[in-house]
CSV table of C-alpha atoms in Angstrom, one decimal:
chain,number,residue,atom,x,y,z
A,634,MET,CA,-22.2,19.6,-128.5
A,635,ALA,CA,-23.3,18.0,-131.7
A,636,ALA,CA,-26.5,16.7,-129.8
A,637,GLU,CA,-27.0,20.1,-128.0
A,638,ILE,CA,-26.7,21.6,-132.1
A,639,SER,CA,-29.1,19.0,-133.4
A,640,ASP,CA,-31.7,19.7,-130.4
A,641,ARG,CA,-31.5,23.4,-131.0
A,642,VAL,CA,-32.0,23.2,-134.7
A,643,ARG,CA,-35.0,21.1,-134.0
A,644,GLU,CA,-36.7,23.7,-131.6
A,645,LEU,CA,-35.8,26.2,-133.9
A,646,ALA,CA,-37.5,24.9,-137.1
A,647,GLU,CA,-40.5,23.9,-134.9
A,648,ALA,CA,-40.9,27.5,-133.2
A,649,ARG,CA,-40.3,29.0,-136.5
A,650,GLY,CA,-42.2,26.7,-138.8
A,651,LEU,CA,-39.2,26.4,-140.9
A,652,PRO,CA,-37.5,23.2,-142.3
A,653,GLU,CA,-34.3,22.4,-140.6
A,654,SER,CA,-32.1,23.0,-143.8
A,655,GLU,CA,-33.2,26.5,-143.5
A,656,VAL,CA,-32.2,26.8,-140.0
A,657,PHE,CA,-29.0,25.6,-140.9
A,658,GLU,CA,-28.6,28.2,-144.0
A,659,GLN,CA,-29.6,30.9,-141.5
A,660,ALA,CA,-27.3,29.9,-139.0
A,661,LEU,CA,-24.6,29.7,-141.8
A,662,GLU,CA,-25.4,33.1,-143.2
A,663,ARG,CA,-25.3,34.8,-139.7
A,664,GLY,CA,-22.1,33.0,-138.4
A,665,LEU,CA,-20.6,34.3,-141.6
A,666,GLU,CA,-21.5,37.7,-141.3
A,667,ASP,CA,-19.7,37.6,-137.9
A,668,LEU,CA,-16.7,36.0,-139.1
A,669,TRP,CA,-16.6,38.8,-142.0
A,670,GLU,CA,-17.1,41.5,-139.9
A,671,ASP,CA,-14.3,40.2,-137.3
A,672,LEU,CA,-12.3,40.0,-140.5
A,673,VAL,CA,-13.0,43.6,-141.6
A,674,LEU,CA,-12.3,44.9,-138.1
A,675,ALA,CA,-8.8,43.0,-137.7
A,676,ARG,CA,-7.8,44.6,-141.2
A,677,TYR,CA,-8.8,48.1,-139.9
A,678,LEU,CA,-7.2,47.9,-136.4
A,679,ASP,CA,-3.9,46.3,-138.3
A,680,GLY,CA,-3.6,49.3,-140.4
A,681,GLU,CA,-4.3,47.1,-143.7
A,682,LEU,CA,-7.8,48.7,-144.3
A,683,ALA,CA,-8.6,52.4,-144.3
A,684,ARG,CA,-11.3,53.6,-142.0
A,685,GLU,CA,-13.6,54.7,-144.5
A,686,LYS,CA,-13.4,51.2,-146.3
A,687,ALA,CA,-14.2,49.8,-142.9
A,688,ILE,CA,-16.9,51.9,-142.3
A,689,GLU,CA,-18.5,51.0,-145.8
A,690,ARG,CA,-18.1,47.4,-144.9
A,691,VAL,CA,-19.5,47.0,-141.6
A,692,GLY,CA,-20.9,50.3,-140.6
A,693,ARG,CA,-19.7,53.4,-138.5
A,694,THR,CA,-21.0,52.0,-135.2
A,695,LYS,CA,-19.1,49.0,-135.0
A,696,VAL,CA,-15.8,50.6,-136.5
A,697,GLU,CA,-16.2,53.4,-133.6
A,698,ARG,CA,-16.9,50.6,-131.1
A,699,ALA,CA,-13.9,48.6,-132.3
A,700,GLU,CA,-12.0,51.6,-131.7
A,701,ARG,CA,-13.2,52.5,-128.2
A,702,GLU,CA,-12.7,48.9,-127.2
A,703,ARG,CA,-9.0,49.1,-128.6
A,704,GLU,CA,-8.3,52.3,-126.9
A,705,VAL,CA,-9.7,50.4,-123.5
A,706,VAL,CA,-7.7,47.1,-124.4
A,707,GLU,CA,-4.6,49.0,-124.8
A,708,GLY,CA,-4.8,51.1,-121.6
A,709,ASP,CA,-5.6,48.2,-119.6
A,710,VAL,CA,-2.8,45.7,-120.8
A,711,ASP,CA,-0.2,48.4,-120.5
A,712,TRP,CA,-1.6,49.1,-117.0
A,713,GLY,CA,-1.3,45.5,-116.2
A,714,LEU,CA,2.3,44.9,-117.3
A,715,ASN,CA,3.5,48.0,-115.6
A,716,ALA,CA,1.5,48.1,-112.3
B,1175,MET,CA,3.1,48.9,-105.4
B,1176,THR,CA,0.1,48.2,-103.2
B,1177,LEU,CA,-3.1,47.9,-105.3
B,1178,ALA,CA,-6.7,48.4,-103.8
B,1179,ALA,CA,-9.3,47.8,-106.1
B,1180,VAL,CA,-13.1,47.6,-106.0
B,1181,SER,CA,-15.3,45.4,-108.3
B,1182,ASP,CA,-18.7,45.8,-109.7
B,1183,ALA,CA,-20.4,42.7,-111.1
B,1184,GLY,CA,-19.0,42.2,-114.5
B,1185,PRO,CA,-15.6,41.3,-113.7
B,1186,LEU,CA,-16.5,38.9,-110.9
B,1187,ILE,CA,-18.9,37.3,-113.4
B,1188,HIS,CA,-16.4,37.2,-116.6
B,1189,LEU,CA,-13.5,36.2,-114.8
B,1190,ALA,CA,-15.7,33.5,-113.0
B,1191,GLU,CA,-16.8,32.1,-116.5
B,1192,ILE,CA,-13.1,31.3,-117.5
B,1193,ASP,CA,-12.3,29.9,-114.0
B,1194,SER,CA,-10.0,33.0,-113.3
B,1195,LEU,CA,-11.3,34.5,-110.1
B,1196,GLU,CA,-8.1,33.5,-108.5
B,1197,LEU,CA,-6.4,36.4,-110.5
B,1198,LEU,CA,-8.3,38.8,-108.4
B,1199,ALA,CA,-5.9,37.8,-105.5
B,1200,THR,CA,-3.4,39.8,-107.3
B,1201,PHE,CA,-4.8,43.0,-105.6
B,1202,ASP,CA,-3.7,43.6,-102.0
B,1203,THR,CA,-7.2,44.8,-101.2
B,1204,LEU,CA,-10.1,43.9,-102.8
B,1205,LEU,CA,-13.6,45.2,-101.9
B,1206,VAL,CA,-17.0,44.0,-103.1
B,1207,PRO,CA,-20.0,46.6,-102.2
B,1208,GLU,CA,-23.0,44.7,-100.9
B,1209,THR,CA,-25.2,45.7,-103.7
B,1210,VAL,CA,-22.9,44.0,-106.3
B,1211,TYR,CA,-22.6,40.9,-104.1
B,1212,LYS,CA,-26.5,40.6,-104.3
B,1213,GLU,CA,-26.3,41.1,-107.9
B,1214,VAL,CA,-23.8,38.4,-108.2
B,1215,ASP,CA,-25.7,36.3,-105.8
B,1216,ALA,CA,-28.8,36.5,-107.9
B,1217,GLY,CA,-27.2,34.4,-110.7
B,1218,GLY,CA,-25.8,32.1,-107.9
B,1219,VAL,CA,-22.5,32.7,-106.6
B,1220,PRO,CA,-19.8,31.8,-108.8
B,1221,ASP,CA,-17.7,28.7,-107.6
B,1222,GLY,CA,-14.2,30.6,-107.0
B,1223,LEU,CA,-15.8,33.4,-105.1
B,1224,PRO,CA,-16.3,31.7,-101.6
B,1225,GLY,CA,-12.6,30.9,-101.5
B,1226,LEU,CA,-11.3,34.5,-102.6
B,1227,SER,CA,-10.3,37.2,-100.1
B,1228,TYR,CA,-12.3,40.3,-100.3
B,1229,GLU,CA,-14.0,42.8,-98.0
B,1230,LEU,CA,-17.8,43.2,-98.5
B,1231,VAL,CA,-18.5,47.1,-97.8
B,1232,GLU,CA,-21.4,49.4,-97.9
B,1233,ALA,CA,-21.9,52.1,-100.3
B,1234,ASP,CA,-23.6,55.1,-100.8
B,1235,GLU,CA,-24.6,54.8,-104.6
B,1236,SER,CA,-26.6,58.0,-104.4
B,1237,ARG,CA,-23.6,59.9,-104.7
B,1238,VAL,CA,-23.2,59.0,-108.2
B,1239,LYS,CA,-25.6,60.8,-110.1
B,1240,THR,CA,-26.5,59.0,-113.0
B,1241,GLU,CA,-29.5,57.1,-114.3
B,1242,GLU,CA,-27.4,55.4,-117.0
B,1243,LEU,CA,-25.7,52.8,-114.6
B,1244,ASP,CA,-27.3,50.2,-112.4
B,1245,ALA,CA,-27.0,50.3,-108.5
B,1246,GLY,CA,-24.0,47.9,-108.4
B,1247,GLU,CA,-21.9,49.9,-110.9
B,1248,ARG,CA,-23.0,53.0,-109.0
B,1249,ALA,CA,-22.0,51.6,-105.7
B,1250,ALA,CA,-18.6,50.5,-107.0
B,1251,ILE,CA,-17.6,54.0,-108.3
B,1252,ALA,CA,-18.8,55.5,-105.0
B,1253,VAL,CA,-16.3,52.9,-103.1
B,1254,ALA,CA,-13.4,53.5,-105.5
B,1255,GLU,CA,-14.0,57.2,-105.2
B,1256,GLU,CA,-14.2,57.2,-101.5
B,1257,ARG,CA,-11.1,54.9,-100.8
B,1258,GLY,CA,-8.8,56.0,-103.8
B,1259,ALA,CA,-9.3,52.2,-105.2
B,1260,VAL,CA,-9.0,51.3,-108.8
B,1261,LEU,CA,-12.4,50.4,-110.3
B,1262,LEU,CA,-12.9,46.9,-111.8
B,1263,THR,CA,-15.5,46.9,-114.6
B,1264,ASP,CA,-16.2,45.8,-117.9
B,1265,ASP,CA,-19.0,48.3,-118.7
B,1266,LEU,CA,-18.0,51.2,-121.1
B,1267,ALA,CA,-20.5,53.6,-119.5
B,1268,ALA,CA,-19.5,52.8,-116.1
B,1269,ARG,CA,-15.9,53.5,-117.3
B,1270,ASP,CA,-16.5,56.6,-118.6
B,1271,THR,CA,-18.4,57.8,-115.5
B,1272,ALA,CA,-15.6,56.9,-113.2
B,1273,SER,CA,-13.1,58.3,-115.2
B,1274,ASP,CA,-15.0,61.7,-115.3
B,1275,THR,CA,-14.5,61.7,-111.5
B,1276,GLY,CA,-10.9,61.1,-111.7
B,1277,VAL,CA,-11.1,57.2,-110.6
B,1278,GLU,CA,-8.9,54.7,-112.5
B,1279,VAL,CA,-10.7,52.1,-114.0
B,1280,ARG,CA,-9.8,48.8,-115.5
B,1281,GLY,CA,-11.6,45.7,-116.8
B,1282,SER,CA,-11.1,41.9,-117.1
B,1283,ILE,CA,-8.5,42.0,-119.6
B,1284,GLY,CA,-6.1,44.4,-117.5
B,1285,ILE,CA,-6.6,41.8,-114.7
B,1286,ILE,CA,-5.4,39.1,-117.0
B,1287,ALA,CA,-2.7,41.4,-118.1
B,1288,LEU,CA,-1.9,42.1,-114.6
B,1289,GLY,CA,-1.5,38.2,-113.6
B,1290,TYR,CA,1.0,38.3,-116.6
B,1291,GLY,CA,2.7,41.3,-115.5
B,1292,ARG,CA,3.4,39.9,-111.9
B,1293,GLY,CA,4.3,36.3,-113.1
B,1294,LEU,CA,0.9,34.5,-112.2
B,1295,LEU,CA,0.4,33.5,-115.6
B,1296,ASP,CA,3.0,32.7,-118.3
B,1297,ARG,CA,2.5,34.4,-121.9
B,1298,HIS,CA,0.6,31.5,-123.5
B,1299,GLU,CA,-2.1,31.3,-120.3
B,1300,ALA,CA,-2.4,34.8,-120.4
B,1301,ALA,CA,-3.3,34.7,-124.2
B,1302,SER,CA,-5.4,31.7,-123.9
B,1303,ARG,CA,-7.5,33.4,-121.2
B,1304,MET,CA,-7.9,36.7,-122.8
B,1305,ARG,CA,-9.2,34.6,-125.9
B,1306,ALA,CA,-11.5,32.5,-123.7
B,1307,LEU,CA,-12.7,36.2,-122.2
B,1308,GLN,CA,-13.6,37.1,-125.6
B,1309,ARG,CA,-15.1,33.6,-126.8
B,1310,GLU,CA,-16.7,32.0,-123.8
B,1311,THR,CA,-18.1,34.7,-121.7
B,1312,SER,CA,-21.0,37.3,-121.8
B,1313,LEU,CA,-18.5,40.0,-122.1
B,1314,PHE,CA,-18.5,41.3,-125.5
B,1315,VAL,CA,-15.5,42.7,-127.2
B,1316,THR,CA,-14.4,42.5,-130.7
B,1317,GLU,CA,-11.7,39.4,-131.4
B,1318,ALA,CA,-9.4,41.8,-133.0
B,1319,VAL,CA,-9.1,44.1,-130.3
B,1320,VAL,CA,-8.5,41.1,-128.0
B,1321,GLU,CA,-5.4,39.9,-130.4
B,1322,ARG,CA,-4.0,43.5,-130.0
B,1323,GLY,CA,-4.2,43.1,-126.4
B,1324,ILE,CA,-2.4,39.9,-127.1
B,1325,ASP,CA,0.3,41.2,-129.1
B,1326,MET,CA,0.9,43.9,-126.6
B,1327,LEU,CA,1.9,41.2,-124.1
B,1328,ASP,CA,4.9,40.2,-126.1
B,1329,ASP,CA,6.4,44.2,-125.8
B,1330,GLN,CA,7.1,43.5,-122.0
């Protein structure tokens, strides 16, 4: 895995004409953004964060998508446990 | 209760990605439209598929009139409608179209929950496969939503 990461960083740096340090920086920012969105949506779905606040932080599309997914997953799990 | 299901490509691919295709044996009858098989075959038949008991069926996908879905999804909906089978799909648009025609629809997470509900998986294994589905496959689903599904396993 470590070797694969190094190879990818090298290839990205070459393709984008960037230093490898900047590739790492962008990867960290993008990863953090994902983790942040997961946290906001988890707090919203757990009832710890108001819907409007969640929309403010990650956008309406992501909140609505998570709501739709929740409806689907809850329905599916309930079915699976009782079918 | 006897369960018949027809799958589009999504659950076949996603469950194969986490080595869980055997869970589809939970269904008494599993139907795979030929169009779906071709779609899956195009990416290389998943390891567990040849060992699975399923019936390849022909389908008239033109019965499902929408351009939003691909041929495999339309074929699976047509078969589900015709045979009164549960449609297995991980595509939200396919789910909506099928639901509108009165077809019961479930996805890969539901299949894992079914495996747990029928005693094929223990709670730890079911939770671990749900997390793997979210982290290790091409299925897009919000992490927090999967965790909510895992919490529900304890409600049984």
